[in-house]
């Protein structure tokens, strides 16, 4: 079992900053300052300037609230690869356009943020209980249990977005750039043609517009944007400051209330600890005589 890393100065600094942000889920007192707002076929959680009363204010923000937490990105329930681990059409994803890379978030495992994680879960639970469709049961896609029986919650990333052809604005990428369709990493290269077929209609974008033309808004400990090919080894098992929107919708056929967290920003605070793997013992000769046929029985070092 990998030991928990010691408290990082950056974790303490981030924790102190988030405590004063008004959107940190480890602070239970923020609940009164958020309200659900109807959007399309579902709802989004929005921030209200003052504590919301029983009566919903007549004027609410039009943008979803951005919640924050410090968590560990789970190693096992990790699908935050560039293509979400897409192998091809299946029951969940009819095509690559349906792919939404996701990950589970768990207890960071050390103070000062470990004590906050139960409050993070309780705050999220309060939010979800305030927005339900009558007659619908609670879906299980947002909260989950890890392999140790501990509670987690899950977030996803919206990978594709329809082009917004605004005058004077270009979202095209050069074919040689690491974030282009041509260079986008895939779990199965056979899906490359399917990806390229979307190029003229869709663009690879984060869920918000403030980081134009870039995919997952995830940054390493030095503040550099993580490239798609490095998502797994940079994020899987990392402790990170994460920001996201909280959404709700109902599935009519199954009569389920579904809640989803949409990633806005990930800042790695403690990089993943490399996992030790027991390699096979290999025998090497202590001296190689080029005039003699090599023997398979070699001295071990």
Tab-separated table of C-alpha atoms in Angstrom:
chain	number	residue	atom	x	y	z
A	1	UNK	CA	0.000	0.000	0.000
A	2	UNK	CA	1.368	3.405	-0.985
A	3	UNK	CA	1.901	5.628	2.082
A	4	UNK	CA	0.160	8.982	2.186
A	5	UNK	CA	2.450	11.888	1.265
A	6	UNK	CA	3.321	14.398	3.981
A	7	UNK	CA	1.389	17.641	4.156
A	8	UNK	CA	2.471	19.817	1.257
A	9	UNK	CA	2.883	23.578	1.806
A	10	UNK	CA	0.834	24.097	-1.359
A	11	UNK	CA	-2.016	22.065	0.163
A	12	UNK	CA	-2.082	24.273	3.258
A	13	UNK	CA	-1.986	27.428	1.149
A	14	UNK	CA	-4.770	26.217	-1.142
A	15	UNK	CA	-6.848	25.125	1.843
A	16	UNK	CA	-6.568	28.537	3.508
A	17	UNK	CA	-7.474	30.326	0.293
A	18	UNK	CA	-10.499	28.125	-0.431
A	19	UNK	CA	-11.838	28.523	3.120
A	20	UNK	CA	-12.334	32.220	2.347
A	21	UNK	CA	-13.757	31.721	-1.139
A	22	UNK	CA	-17.385	31.080	-0.201
A	23	UNK	CA	-17.538	28.022	-2.465
A	24	UNK	CA	-15.405	25.495	-0.563
A	25	UNK	CA	-17.436	22.359	0.124
A	26	UNK	CA	-15.478	21.696	3.316
A	27	UNK	CA	-17.297	24.664	4.855
A	28	UNK	CA	-20.848	23.553	5.715
A	29	UNK	CA	-21.998	27.150	6.230
A	30	UNK	CA	-22.016	27.846	2.470
A	31	UNK	CA	-25.168	25.779	1.807
A	32	UNK	CA	-27.542	28.699	2.341
A	33	UNK	CA	-25.844	30.679	-0.428
A	34	UNK	CA	-26.721	28.303	-3.251
A	35	UNK	CA	-29.959	27.542	-5.056
A	36	UNK	CA	-31.099	25.279	-7.876
A	37	UNK	CA	-32.185	26.965	-11.102
A	38	UNK	CA	-34.125	25.318	-13.923
A	39	UNK	CA	-32.057	24.998	-17.103
A	40	UNK	CA	-33.283	23.180	-20.197
A	41	UNK	CA	-34.478	19.727	-19.151
A	42	UNK	CA	-32.677	19.838	-15.836
A	43	UNK	CA	-31.309	22.129	-13.145
A	44	UNK	CA	-28.011	23.745	-12.264
A	45	UNK	CA	-26.782	24.914	-8.883
A	46	UNK	CA	-26.187	28.672	-8.806
A	47	UNK	CA	-24.688	31.014	-6.243
A	48	UNK	CA	-26.895	33.708	-4.718
A	49	UNK	CA	-25.378	36.848	-3.160
A	50	UNK	CA	-27.222	36.433	0.137
A	51	UNK	CA	-28.624	33.473	2.014
A	52	UNK	CA	-31.510	32.039	0.014
A	53	UNK	CA	-34.858	32.089	1.779
A	54	UNK	CA	-37.788	29.736	1.280
A	55	UNK	CA	-38.798	31.898	-1.684
A	56	UNK	CA	-36.507	31.612	-4.693
A	57	UNK	CA	-35.179	35.066	-5.639
A	58	UNK	CA	-36.718	36.583	-8.758
A	59	UNK	CA	-33.310	37.207	-10.279
A	60	UNK	CA	-30.726	34.432	-10.152
A	61	UNK	CA	-27.332	34.194	-11.859
A	62	UNK	CA	-27.428	32.698	-15.338
A	63	UNK	CA	-24.163	30.806	-14.893
A	64	UNK	CA	-23.730	27.665	-12.784
A	65	UNK	CA	-21.940	28.013	-9.467
A	66	UNK	CA	-18.350	26.812	-9.262
A	67	UNK	CA	-17.829	24.587	-6.216
A	68	UNK	CA	-14.397	23.606	-4.926
A	69	UNK	CA	-12.734	20.881	-2.865
A	70	UNK	CA	-9.331	19.325	-2.203
A	71	UNK	CA	-9.423	15.612	-2.944
A	72	UNK	CA	-7.452	12.612	-4.093
A	73	UNK	CA	-8.167	11.485	-7.646
A	74	UNK	CA	-8.937	7.796	-7.286
A	75	UNK	CA	-6.530	5.330	-8.906
A	76	UNK	CA	-9.066	2.593	-9.574
A	77	UNK	CA	-12.148	4.471	-10.756
A	78	UNK	CA	-10.208	6.609	-13.214
A	79	UNK	CA	-11.485	7.261	-16.734
A	80	UNK	CA	-10.026	10.719	-17.191
A	81	UNK	CA	-7.938	9.645	-20.150
A	82	UNK	CA	-8.039	11.751	-23.307
A	83	UNK	CA	-10.815	9.592	-24.781
A	84	UNK	CA	-12.292	8.262	-21.535
A	85	UNK	CA	-10.992	4.772	-22.324
A	86	UNK	CA	-13.297	4.490	-25.352
A	87	UNK	CA	-12.913	1.129	-27.120
A	88	UNK	CA	-15.765	1.519	-29.577
A	89	UNK	CA	-19.575	1.735	-29.657
A	90	UNK	CA	-21.287	0.144	-26.639
A	91	UNK	CA	-24.446	0.428	-24.528
A	92	UNK	CA	-23.185	3.515	-22.700
A	93	UNK	CA	-21.524	5.331	-25.614
A	94	UNK	CA	-23.095	4.824	-29.023
A	95	UNK	CA	-20.152	6.658	-30.578
A	96	UNK	CA	-17.115	8.673	-29.544
A	97	UNK	CA	-19.240	11.827	-29.369
A	98	UNK	CA	-20.975	10.412	-26.266
A	99	UNK	CA	-17.698	9.972	-24.367
A	100	UNK	CA	-17.365	11.978	-21.156
A	101	UNK	CA	-14.071	11.239	-19.364
A	102	UNK	CA	-14.663	10.850	-15.627
A	103	UNK	CA	-13.019	10.046	-12.312
A	104	UNK	CA	-13.930	9.342	-8.692
A	105	UNK	CA	-12.678	11.669	-5.961
A	106	UNK	CA	-11.863	10.410	-2.490
A	107	UNK	CA	-10.406	11.416	0.873
A	108	UNK	CA	-7.015	13.096	0.268
A	109	UNK	CA	-5.601	11.107	3.183
A	110	UNK	CA	-3.737	13.766	5.171
A	111	UNK	CA	-4.391	16.949	7.106
A	112	UNK	CA	-5.464	19.699	7.035
A	113	UNK	CA	-7.869	18.538	4.314
A	114	UNK	CA	-8.636	14.992	5.460
A	115	UNK	CA	-10.954	16.252	8.216
A	116	UNK	CA	-12.859	18.319	5.657
A	117	UNK	CA	-13.727	15.465	3.311
A	118	UNK	CA	-16.724	14.134	5.323
A	119	UNK	CA	-18.079	17.706	5.312
A	120	UNK	CA	-17.552	17.869	1.539
A	121	UNK	CA	-19.709	14.766	1.114
A	122	UNK	CA	-22.354	16.035	3.562
A	123	UNK	CA	-22.573	19.393	1.783
A	124	UNK	CA	-22.998	17.707	-1.595
A	125	UNK	CA	-25.635	15.415	-0.091
A	126	UNK	CA	-27.566	18.451	1.162
A	127	UNK	CA	-27.439	20.041	-2.274
A	128	UNK	CA	-28.729	16.911	-4.020
A	129	UNK	CA	-31.564	16.455	-1.519
A	130	UNK	CA	-32.819	19.943	-2.325
A	131	UNK	CA	-33.425	19.117	-5.994
A	132	UNK	CA	-35.458	15.992	-6.704
A	133	UNK	CA	-38.098	15.046	-9.249
A	134	UNK	CA	-41.198	13.773	-7.463
A	135	UNK	CA	-41.756	10.063	-7.922
A	136	UNK	CA	-38.168	9.493	-9.041
A	137	UNK	CA	-35.630	7.497	-7.049
A	138	UNK	CA	-32.047	8.573	-6.459
A	139	UNK	CA	-29.551	7.533	-9.100
A	140	UNK	CA	-26.130	6.194	-8.086
A	141	UNK	CA	-23.937	7.851	-10.693
A	142	UNK	CA	-22.685	10.758	-8.543
A	143	UNK	CA	-21.862	9.176	-5.182
A	144	UNK	CA	-19.982	5.878	-5.145
A	145	UNK	CA	-18.017	3.526	-2.896
A	146	UNK	CA	-14.366	2.713	-3.554
A	147	UNK	CA	-12.692	-0.698	-3.211
A	148	UNK	CA	-12.011	0.004	0.484
A	149	UNK	CA	-15.688	0.674	1.166
A	150	UNK	CA	-15.161	4.426	1.527
A	151	UNK	CA	-17.438	7.086	0.027
A	152	UNK	CA	-16.449	9.044	-3.075
A	153	UNK	CA	-18.105	11.324	-5.569
A	154	UNK	CA	-17.597	11.428	-9.315
A	155	UNK	CA	-16.971	14.193	-11.817
A	156	UNK	CA	-16.920	14.188	-15.582
A	157	UNK	CA	-15.544	16.307	-18.390
A	158	UNK	CA	-17.441	17.450	-21.461
A	159	UNK	CA	-15.017	16.654	-24.253
A	160	UNK	CA	-16.894	17.828	-27.348
A	161	UNK	CA	-18.811	21.015	-28.023
A	162	UNK	CA	-20.536	22.303	-31.160
A	163	UNK	CA	-18.670	25.073	-32.956
A	164	UNK	CA	-19.888	28.568	-32.124
A	165	UNK	CA	-19.175	30.470	-35.312
A	166	UNK	CA	-18.780	33.957	-33.944
A	167	UNK	CA	-17.510	36.628	-36.334
A	168	UNK	CA	-13.789	37.184	-36.073
A	169	UNK	CA	-13.291	34.161	-33.805
A	170	UNK	CA	-11.369	31.081	-34.846
A	171	UNK	CA	-11.177	27.884	-32.823
A	172	UNK	CA	-9.206	25.850	-35.348
A	173	UNK	CA	-6.008	24.098	-34.347
A	174	UNK	CA	-3.053	23.249	-36.539
A	175	UNK	CA	-2.762	19.563	-37.380
A	176	UNK	CA	0.649	19.426	-35.713
A	177	UNK	CA	-0.473	20.778	-32.334
A	178	UNK	CA	-0.765	18.312	-29.398
A	179	UNK	CA	-4.411	19.294	-28.809
A	180	UNK	CA	-5.521	18.805	-32.409
A	181	UNK	CA	-7.847	16.059	-33.622
A	182	UNK	CA	-4.968	14.560	-35.614
A	183	UNK	CA	-2.747	14.132	-32.529
A	184	UNK	CA	-5.433	13.343	-29.958
A	185	UNK	CA	-4.438	10.198	-27.962
A	186	UNK	CA	-6.801	7.258	-28.311
A	187	UNK	CA	-7.101	4.020	-26.361
A	188	UNK	CA	-7.705	2.219	-29.652
A	189	UNK	CA	-6.155	3.682	-32.791
A	190	UNK	CA	-8.879	2.050	-34.865
A	191	UNK	CA	-11.182	4.846	-33.617
A	192	UNK	CA	-9.070	7.553	-35.250
A	193	UNK	CA	-11.255	7.791	-38.352
A	194	UNK	CA	-14.347	8.169	-36.156
A	195	UNK	CA	-12.661	11.023	-34.288
A	196	UNK	CA	-11.559	12.825	-37.453
A	197	UNK	CA	-15.101	12.598	-38.826
A	198	UNK	CA	-16.181	15.043	-36.084
A	199	UNK	CA	-13.570	17.642	-36.961
A	200	UNK	CA	-15.746	19.860	-39.156
A	201	UNK	CA	-18.667	19.967	-36.722
A	202	UNK	CA	-17.209	19.756	-33.223
A	203	UNK	CA	-14.263	21.060	-31.285
A	204	UNK	CA	-12.401	19.657	-28.299
A	205	UNK	CA	-13.009	22.084	-25.454
A	206	UNK	CA	-13.267	22.380	-21.684
A	207	UNK	CA	-16.730	22.942	-20.173
A	208	UNK	CA	-16.087	26.685	-19.843
A	209	UNK	CA	-14.999	29.258	-22.407
A	210	UNK	CA	-12.273	30.985	-20.437
A	211	UNK	CA	-9.659	28.450	-21.588
A	212	UNK	CA	-10.229	28.651	-25.313
A	213	UNK	CA	-9.536	25.676	-27.563
A	214	UNK	CA	-7.905	23.522	-24.889
A	215	UNK	CA	-9.241	20.177	-23.617
A	216	UNK	CA	-9.227	19.177	-19.939
A	217	UNK	CA	-8.321	22.276	-17.843
A	218	UNK	CA	-5.828	20.410	-15.652
A	219	UNK	CA	-2.540	21.897	-14.435
A	220	UNK	CA	0.476	20.310	-12.749
A	221	UNK	CA	2.267	21.532	-9.608
A	222	UNK	CA	4.279	24.080	-11.606
A	223	UNK	CA	1.134	25.568	-13.142
A	224	UNK	CA	1.641	24.091	-16.612
A	225	UNK	CA	-1.253	22.714	-18.625
A	226	UNK	CA	-1.140	18.912	-18.690
A	227	UNK	CA	-1.088	17.513	-22.204
A	228	UNK	CA	-3.623	14.804	-23.148
A	229	UNK	CA	-0.982	12.084	-23.444
A	230	UNK	CA	0.037	12.724	-19.809
A	231	UNK	CA	-3.396	12.672	-18.137
A	232	UNK	CA	-3.045	9.220	-16.592
A	233	UNK	CA	0.409	9.476	-15.035
A	234	UNK	CA	-0.136	13.117	-13.990
A	235	UNK	CA	-3.609	12.816	-12.448
A	236	UNK	CA	-4.282	9.214	-11.400
A	237	UNK	CA	-3.750	9.145	-7.623
A	238	UNK	CA	-2.852	12.848	-7.344
A	239	UNK	CA	-4.106	15.184	-4.614
A	240	UNK	CA	-5.710	18.140	-6.338
A	241	UNK	CA	-7.702	21.307	-5.885
A	242	UNK	CA	-10.736	20.799	-8.069
A	243	UNK	CA	-13.502	23.147	-9.204
A	244	UNK	CA	-16.749	22.015	-10.797
A	245	UNK	CA	-20.417	22.732	-11.557
A	246	UNK	CA	-23.225	20.653	-10.045
A	247	UNK	CA	-26.111	19.683	-12.339
A	248	UNK	CA	-29.341	17.670	-12.026
A	249	UNK	CA	-31.625	15.976	-14.517
A	250	UNK	CA	-34.211	13.217	-14.459
A	251	UNK	CA	-34.267	10.012	-16.497
A	252	UNK	CA	-37.920	9.471	-17.355
A	253	UNK	CA	-37.831	5.808	-18.361
A	254	UNK	CA	-35.938	4.636	-15.281
A	255	UNK	CA	-37.469	7.370	-13.084
A	256	UNK	CA	-34.120	8.287	-11.587
A	257	UNK	CA	-32.793	11.584	-10.281
A	258	UNK	CA	-29.294	11.978	-11.682
A	259	UNK	CA	-26.644	14.409	-10.476
A	260	UNK	CA	-23.483	15.235	-12.329
A	261	UNK	CA	-20.365	17.196	-11.522
A	262	UNK	CA	-18.859	18.959	-14.544
A	263	UNK	CA	-15.146	19.728	-14.230
A	264	UNK	CA	-14.124	23.377	-14.531
A	265	UNK	CA	-10.526	23.288	-13.270
A	266	UNK	CA	-8.025	20.835	-11.761
A	267	UNK	CA	-4.827	22.008	-10.046
A	268	UNK	CA	-2.497	19.238	-8.885
A	269	UNK	CA	-1.135	19.940	-5.394
A	270	UNK	CA	0.653	16.636	-4.703
A	271	UNK	CA	1.692	14.520	-7.717
A	272	UNK	CA	0.830	10.817	-7.792
A	273	UNK	CA	3.210	8.496	-5.979
A	274	UNK	CA	4.701	6.017	-8.470
A	275	UNK	CA	3.339	2.532	-7.915
A	276	UNK	CA	6.022	-0.058	-7.217
A	277	UNK	CA	5.868	-3.129	-9.416
A	278	UNK	CA	7.781	-6.295	-8.714
A	279	UNK	CA	9.692	-6.928	-11.905
A	280	UNK	CA	10.891	-10.296	-13.057
A	281	UNK	CA	14.409	-11.237	-12.037
A	282	UNK	CA	16.726	-11.148	-14.974
A	283	UNK	CA	20.067	-12.884	-15.126
A	284	UNK	CA	22.999	-11.098	-16.753
A	285	UNK	CA	26.550	-12.385	-17.246
A	286	UNK	CA	29.204	-10.559	-15.251
A	287	UNK	CA	31.508	-10.808	-18.267
A	288	UNK	CA	30.699	-11.363	-21.922
A	289	UNK	CA	33.154	-13.437	-23.945
A	290	UNK	CA	32.447	-12.639	-27.582
A	291	UNK	CA	34.339	-15.740	-28.765
A	292	UNK	CA	32.014	-18.108	-26.936
A	293	UNK	CA	28.365	-18.803	-27.693
A	294	UNK	CA	26.302	-17.086	-24.970
A	295	UNK	CA	24.961	-19.405	-22.286
A	296	UNK	CA	21.386	-19.176	-21.034
A	297	UNK	CA	22.614	-19.959	-17.519
A	298	UNK	CA	23.873	-16.572	-16.434
A	299	UNK	CA	25.192	-15.324	-13.140
A	300	UNK	CA	22.689	-13.197	-11.233
A	301	UNK	CA	23.599	-9.757	-9.951
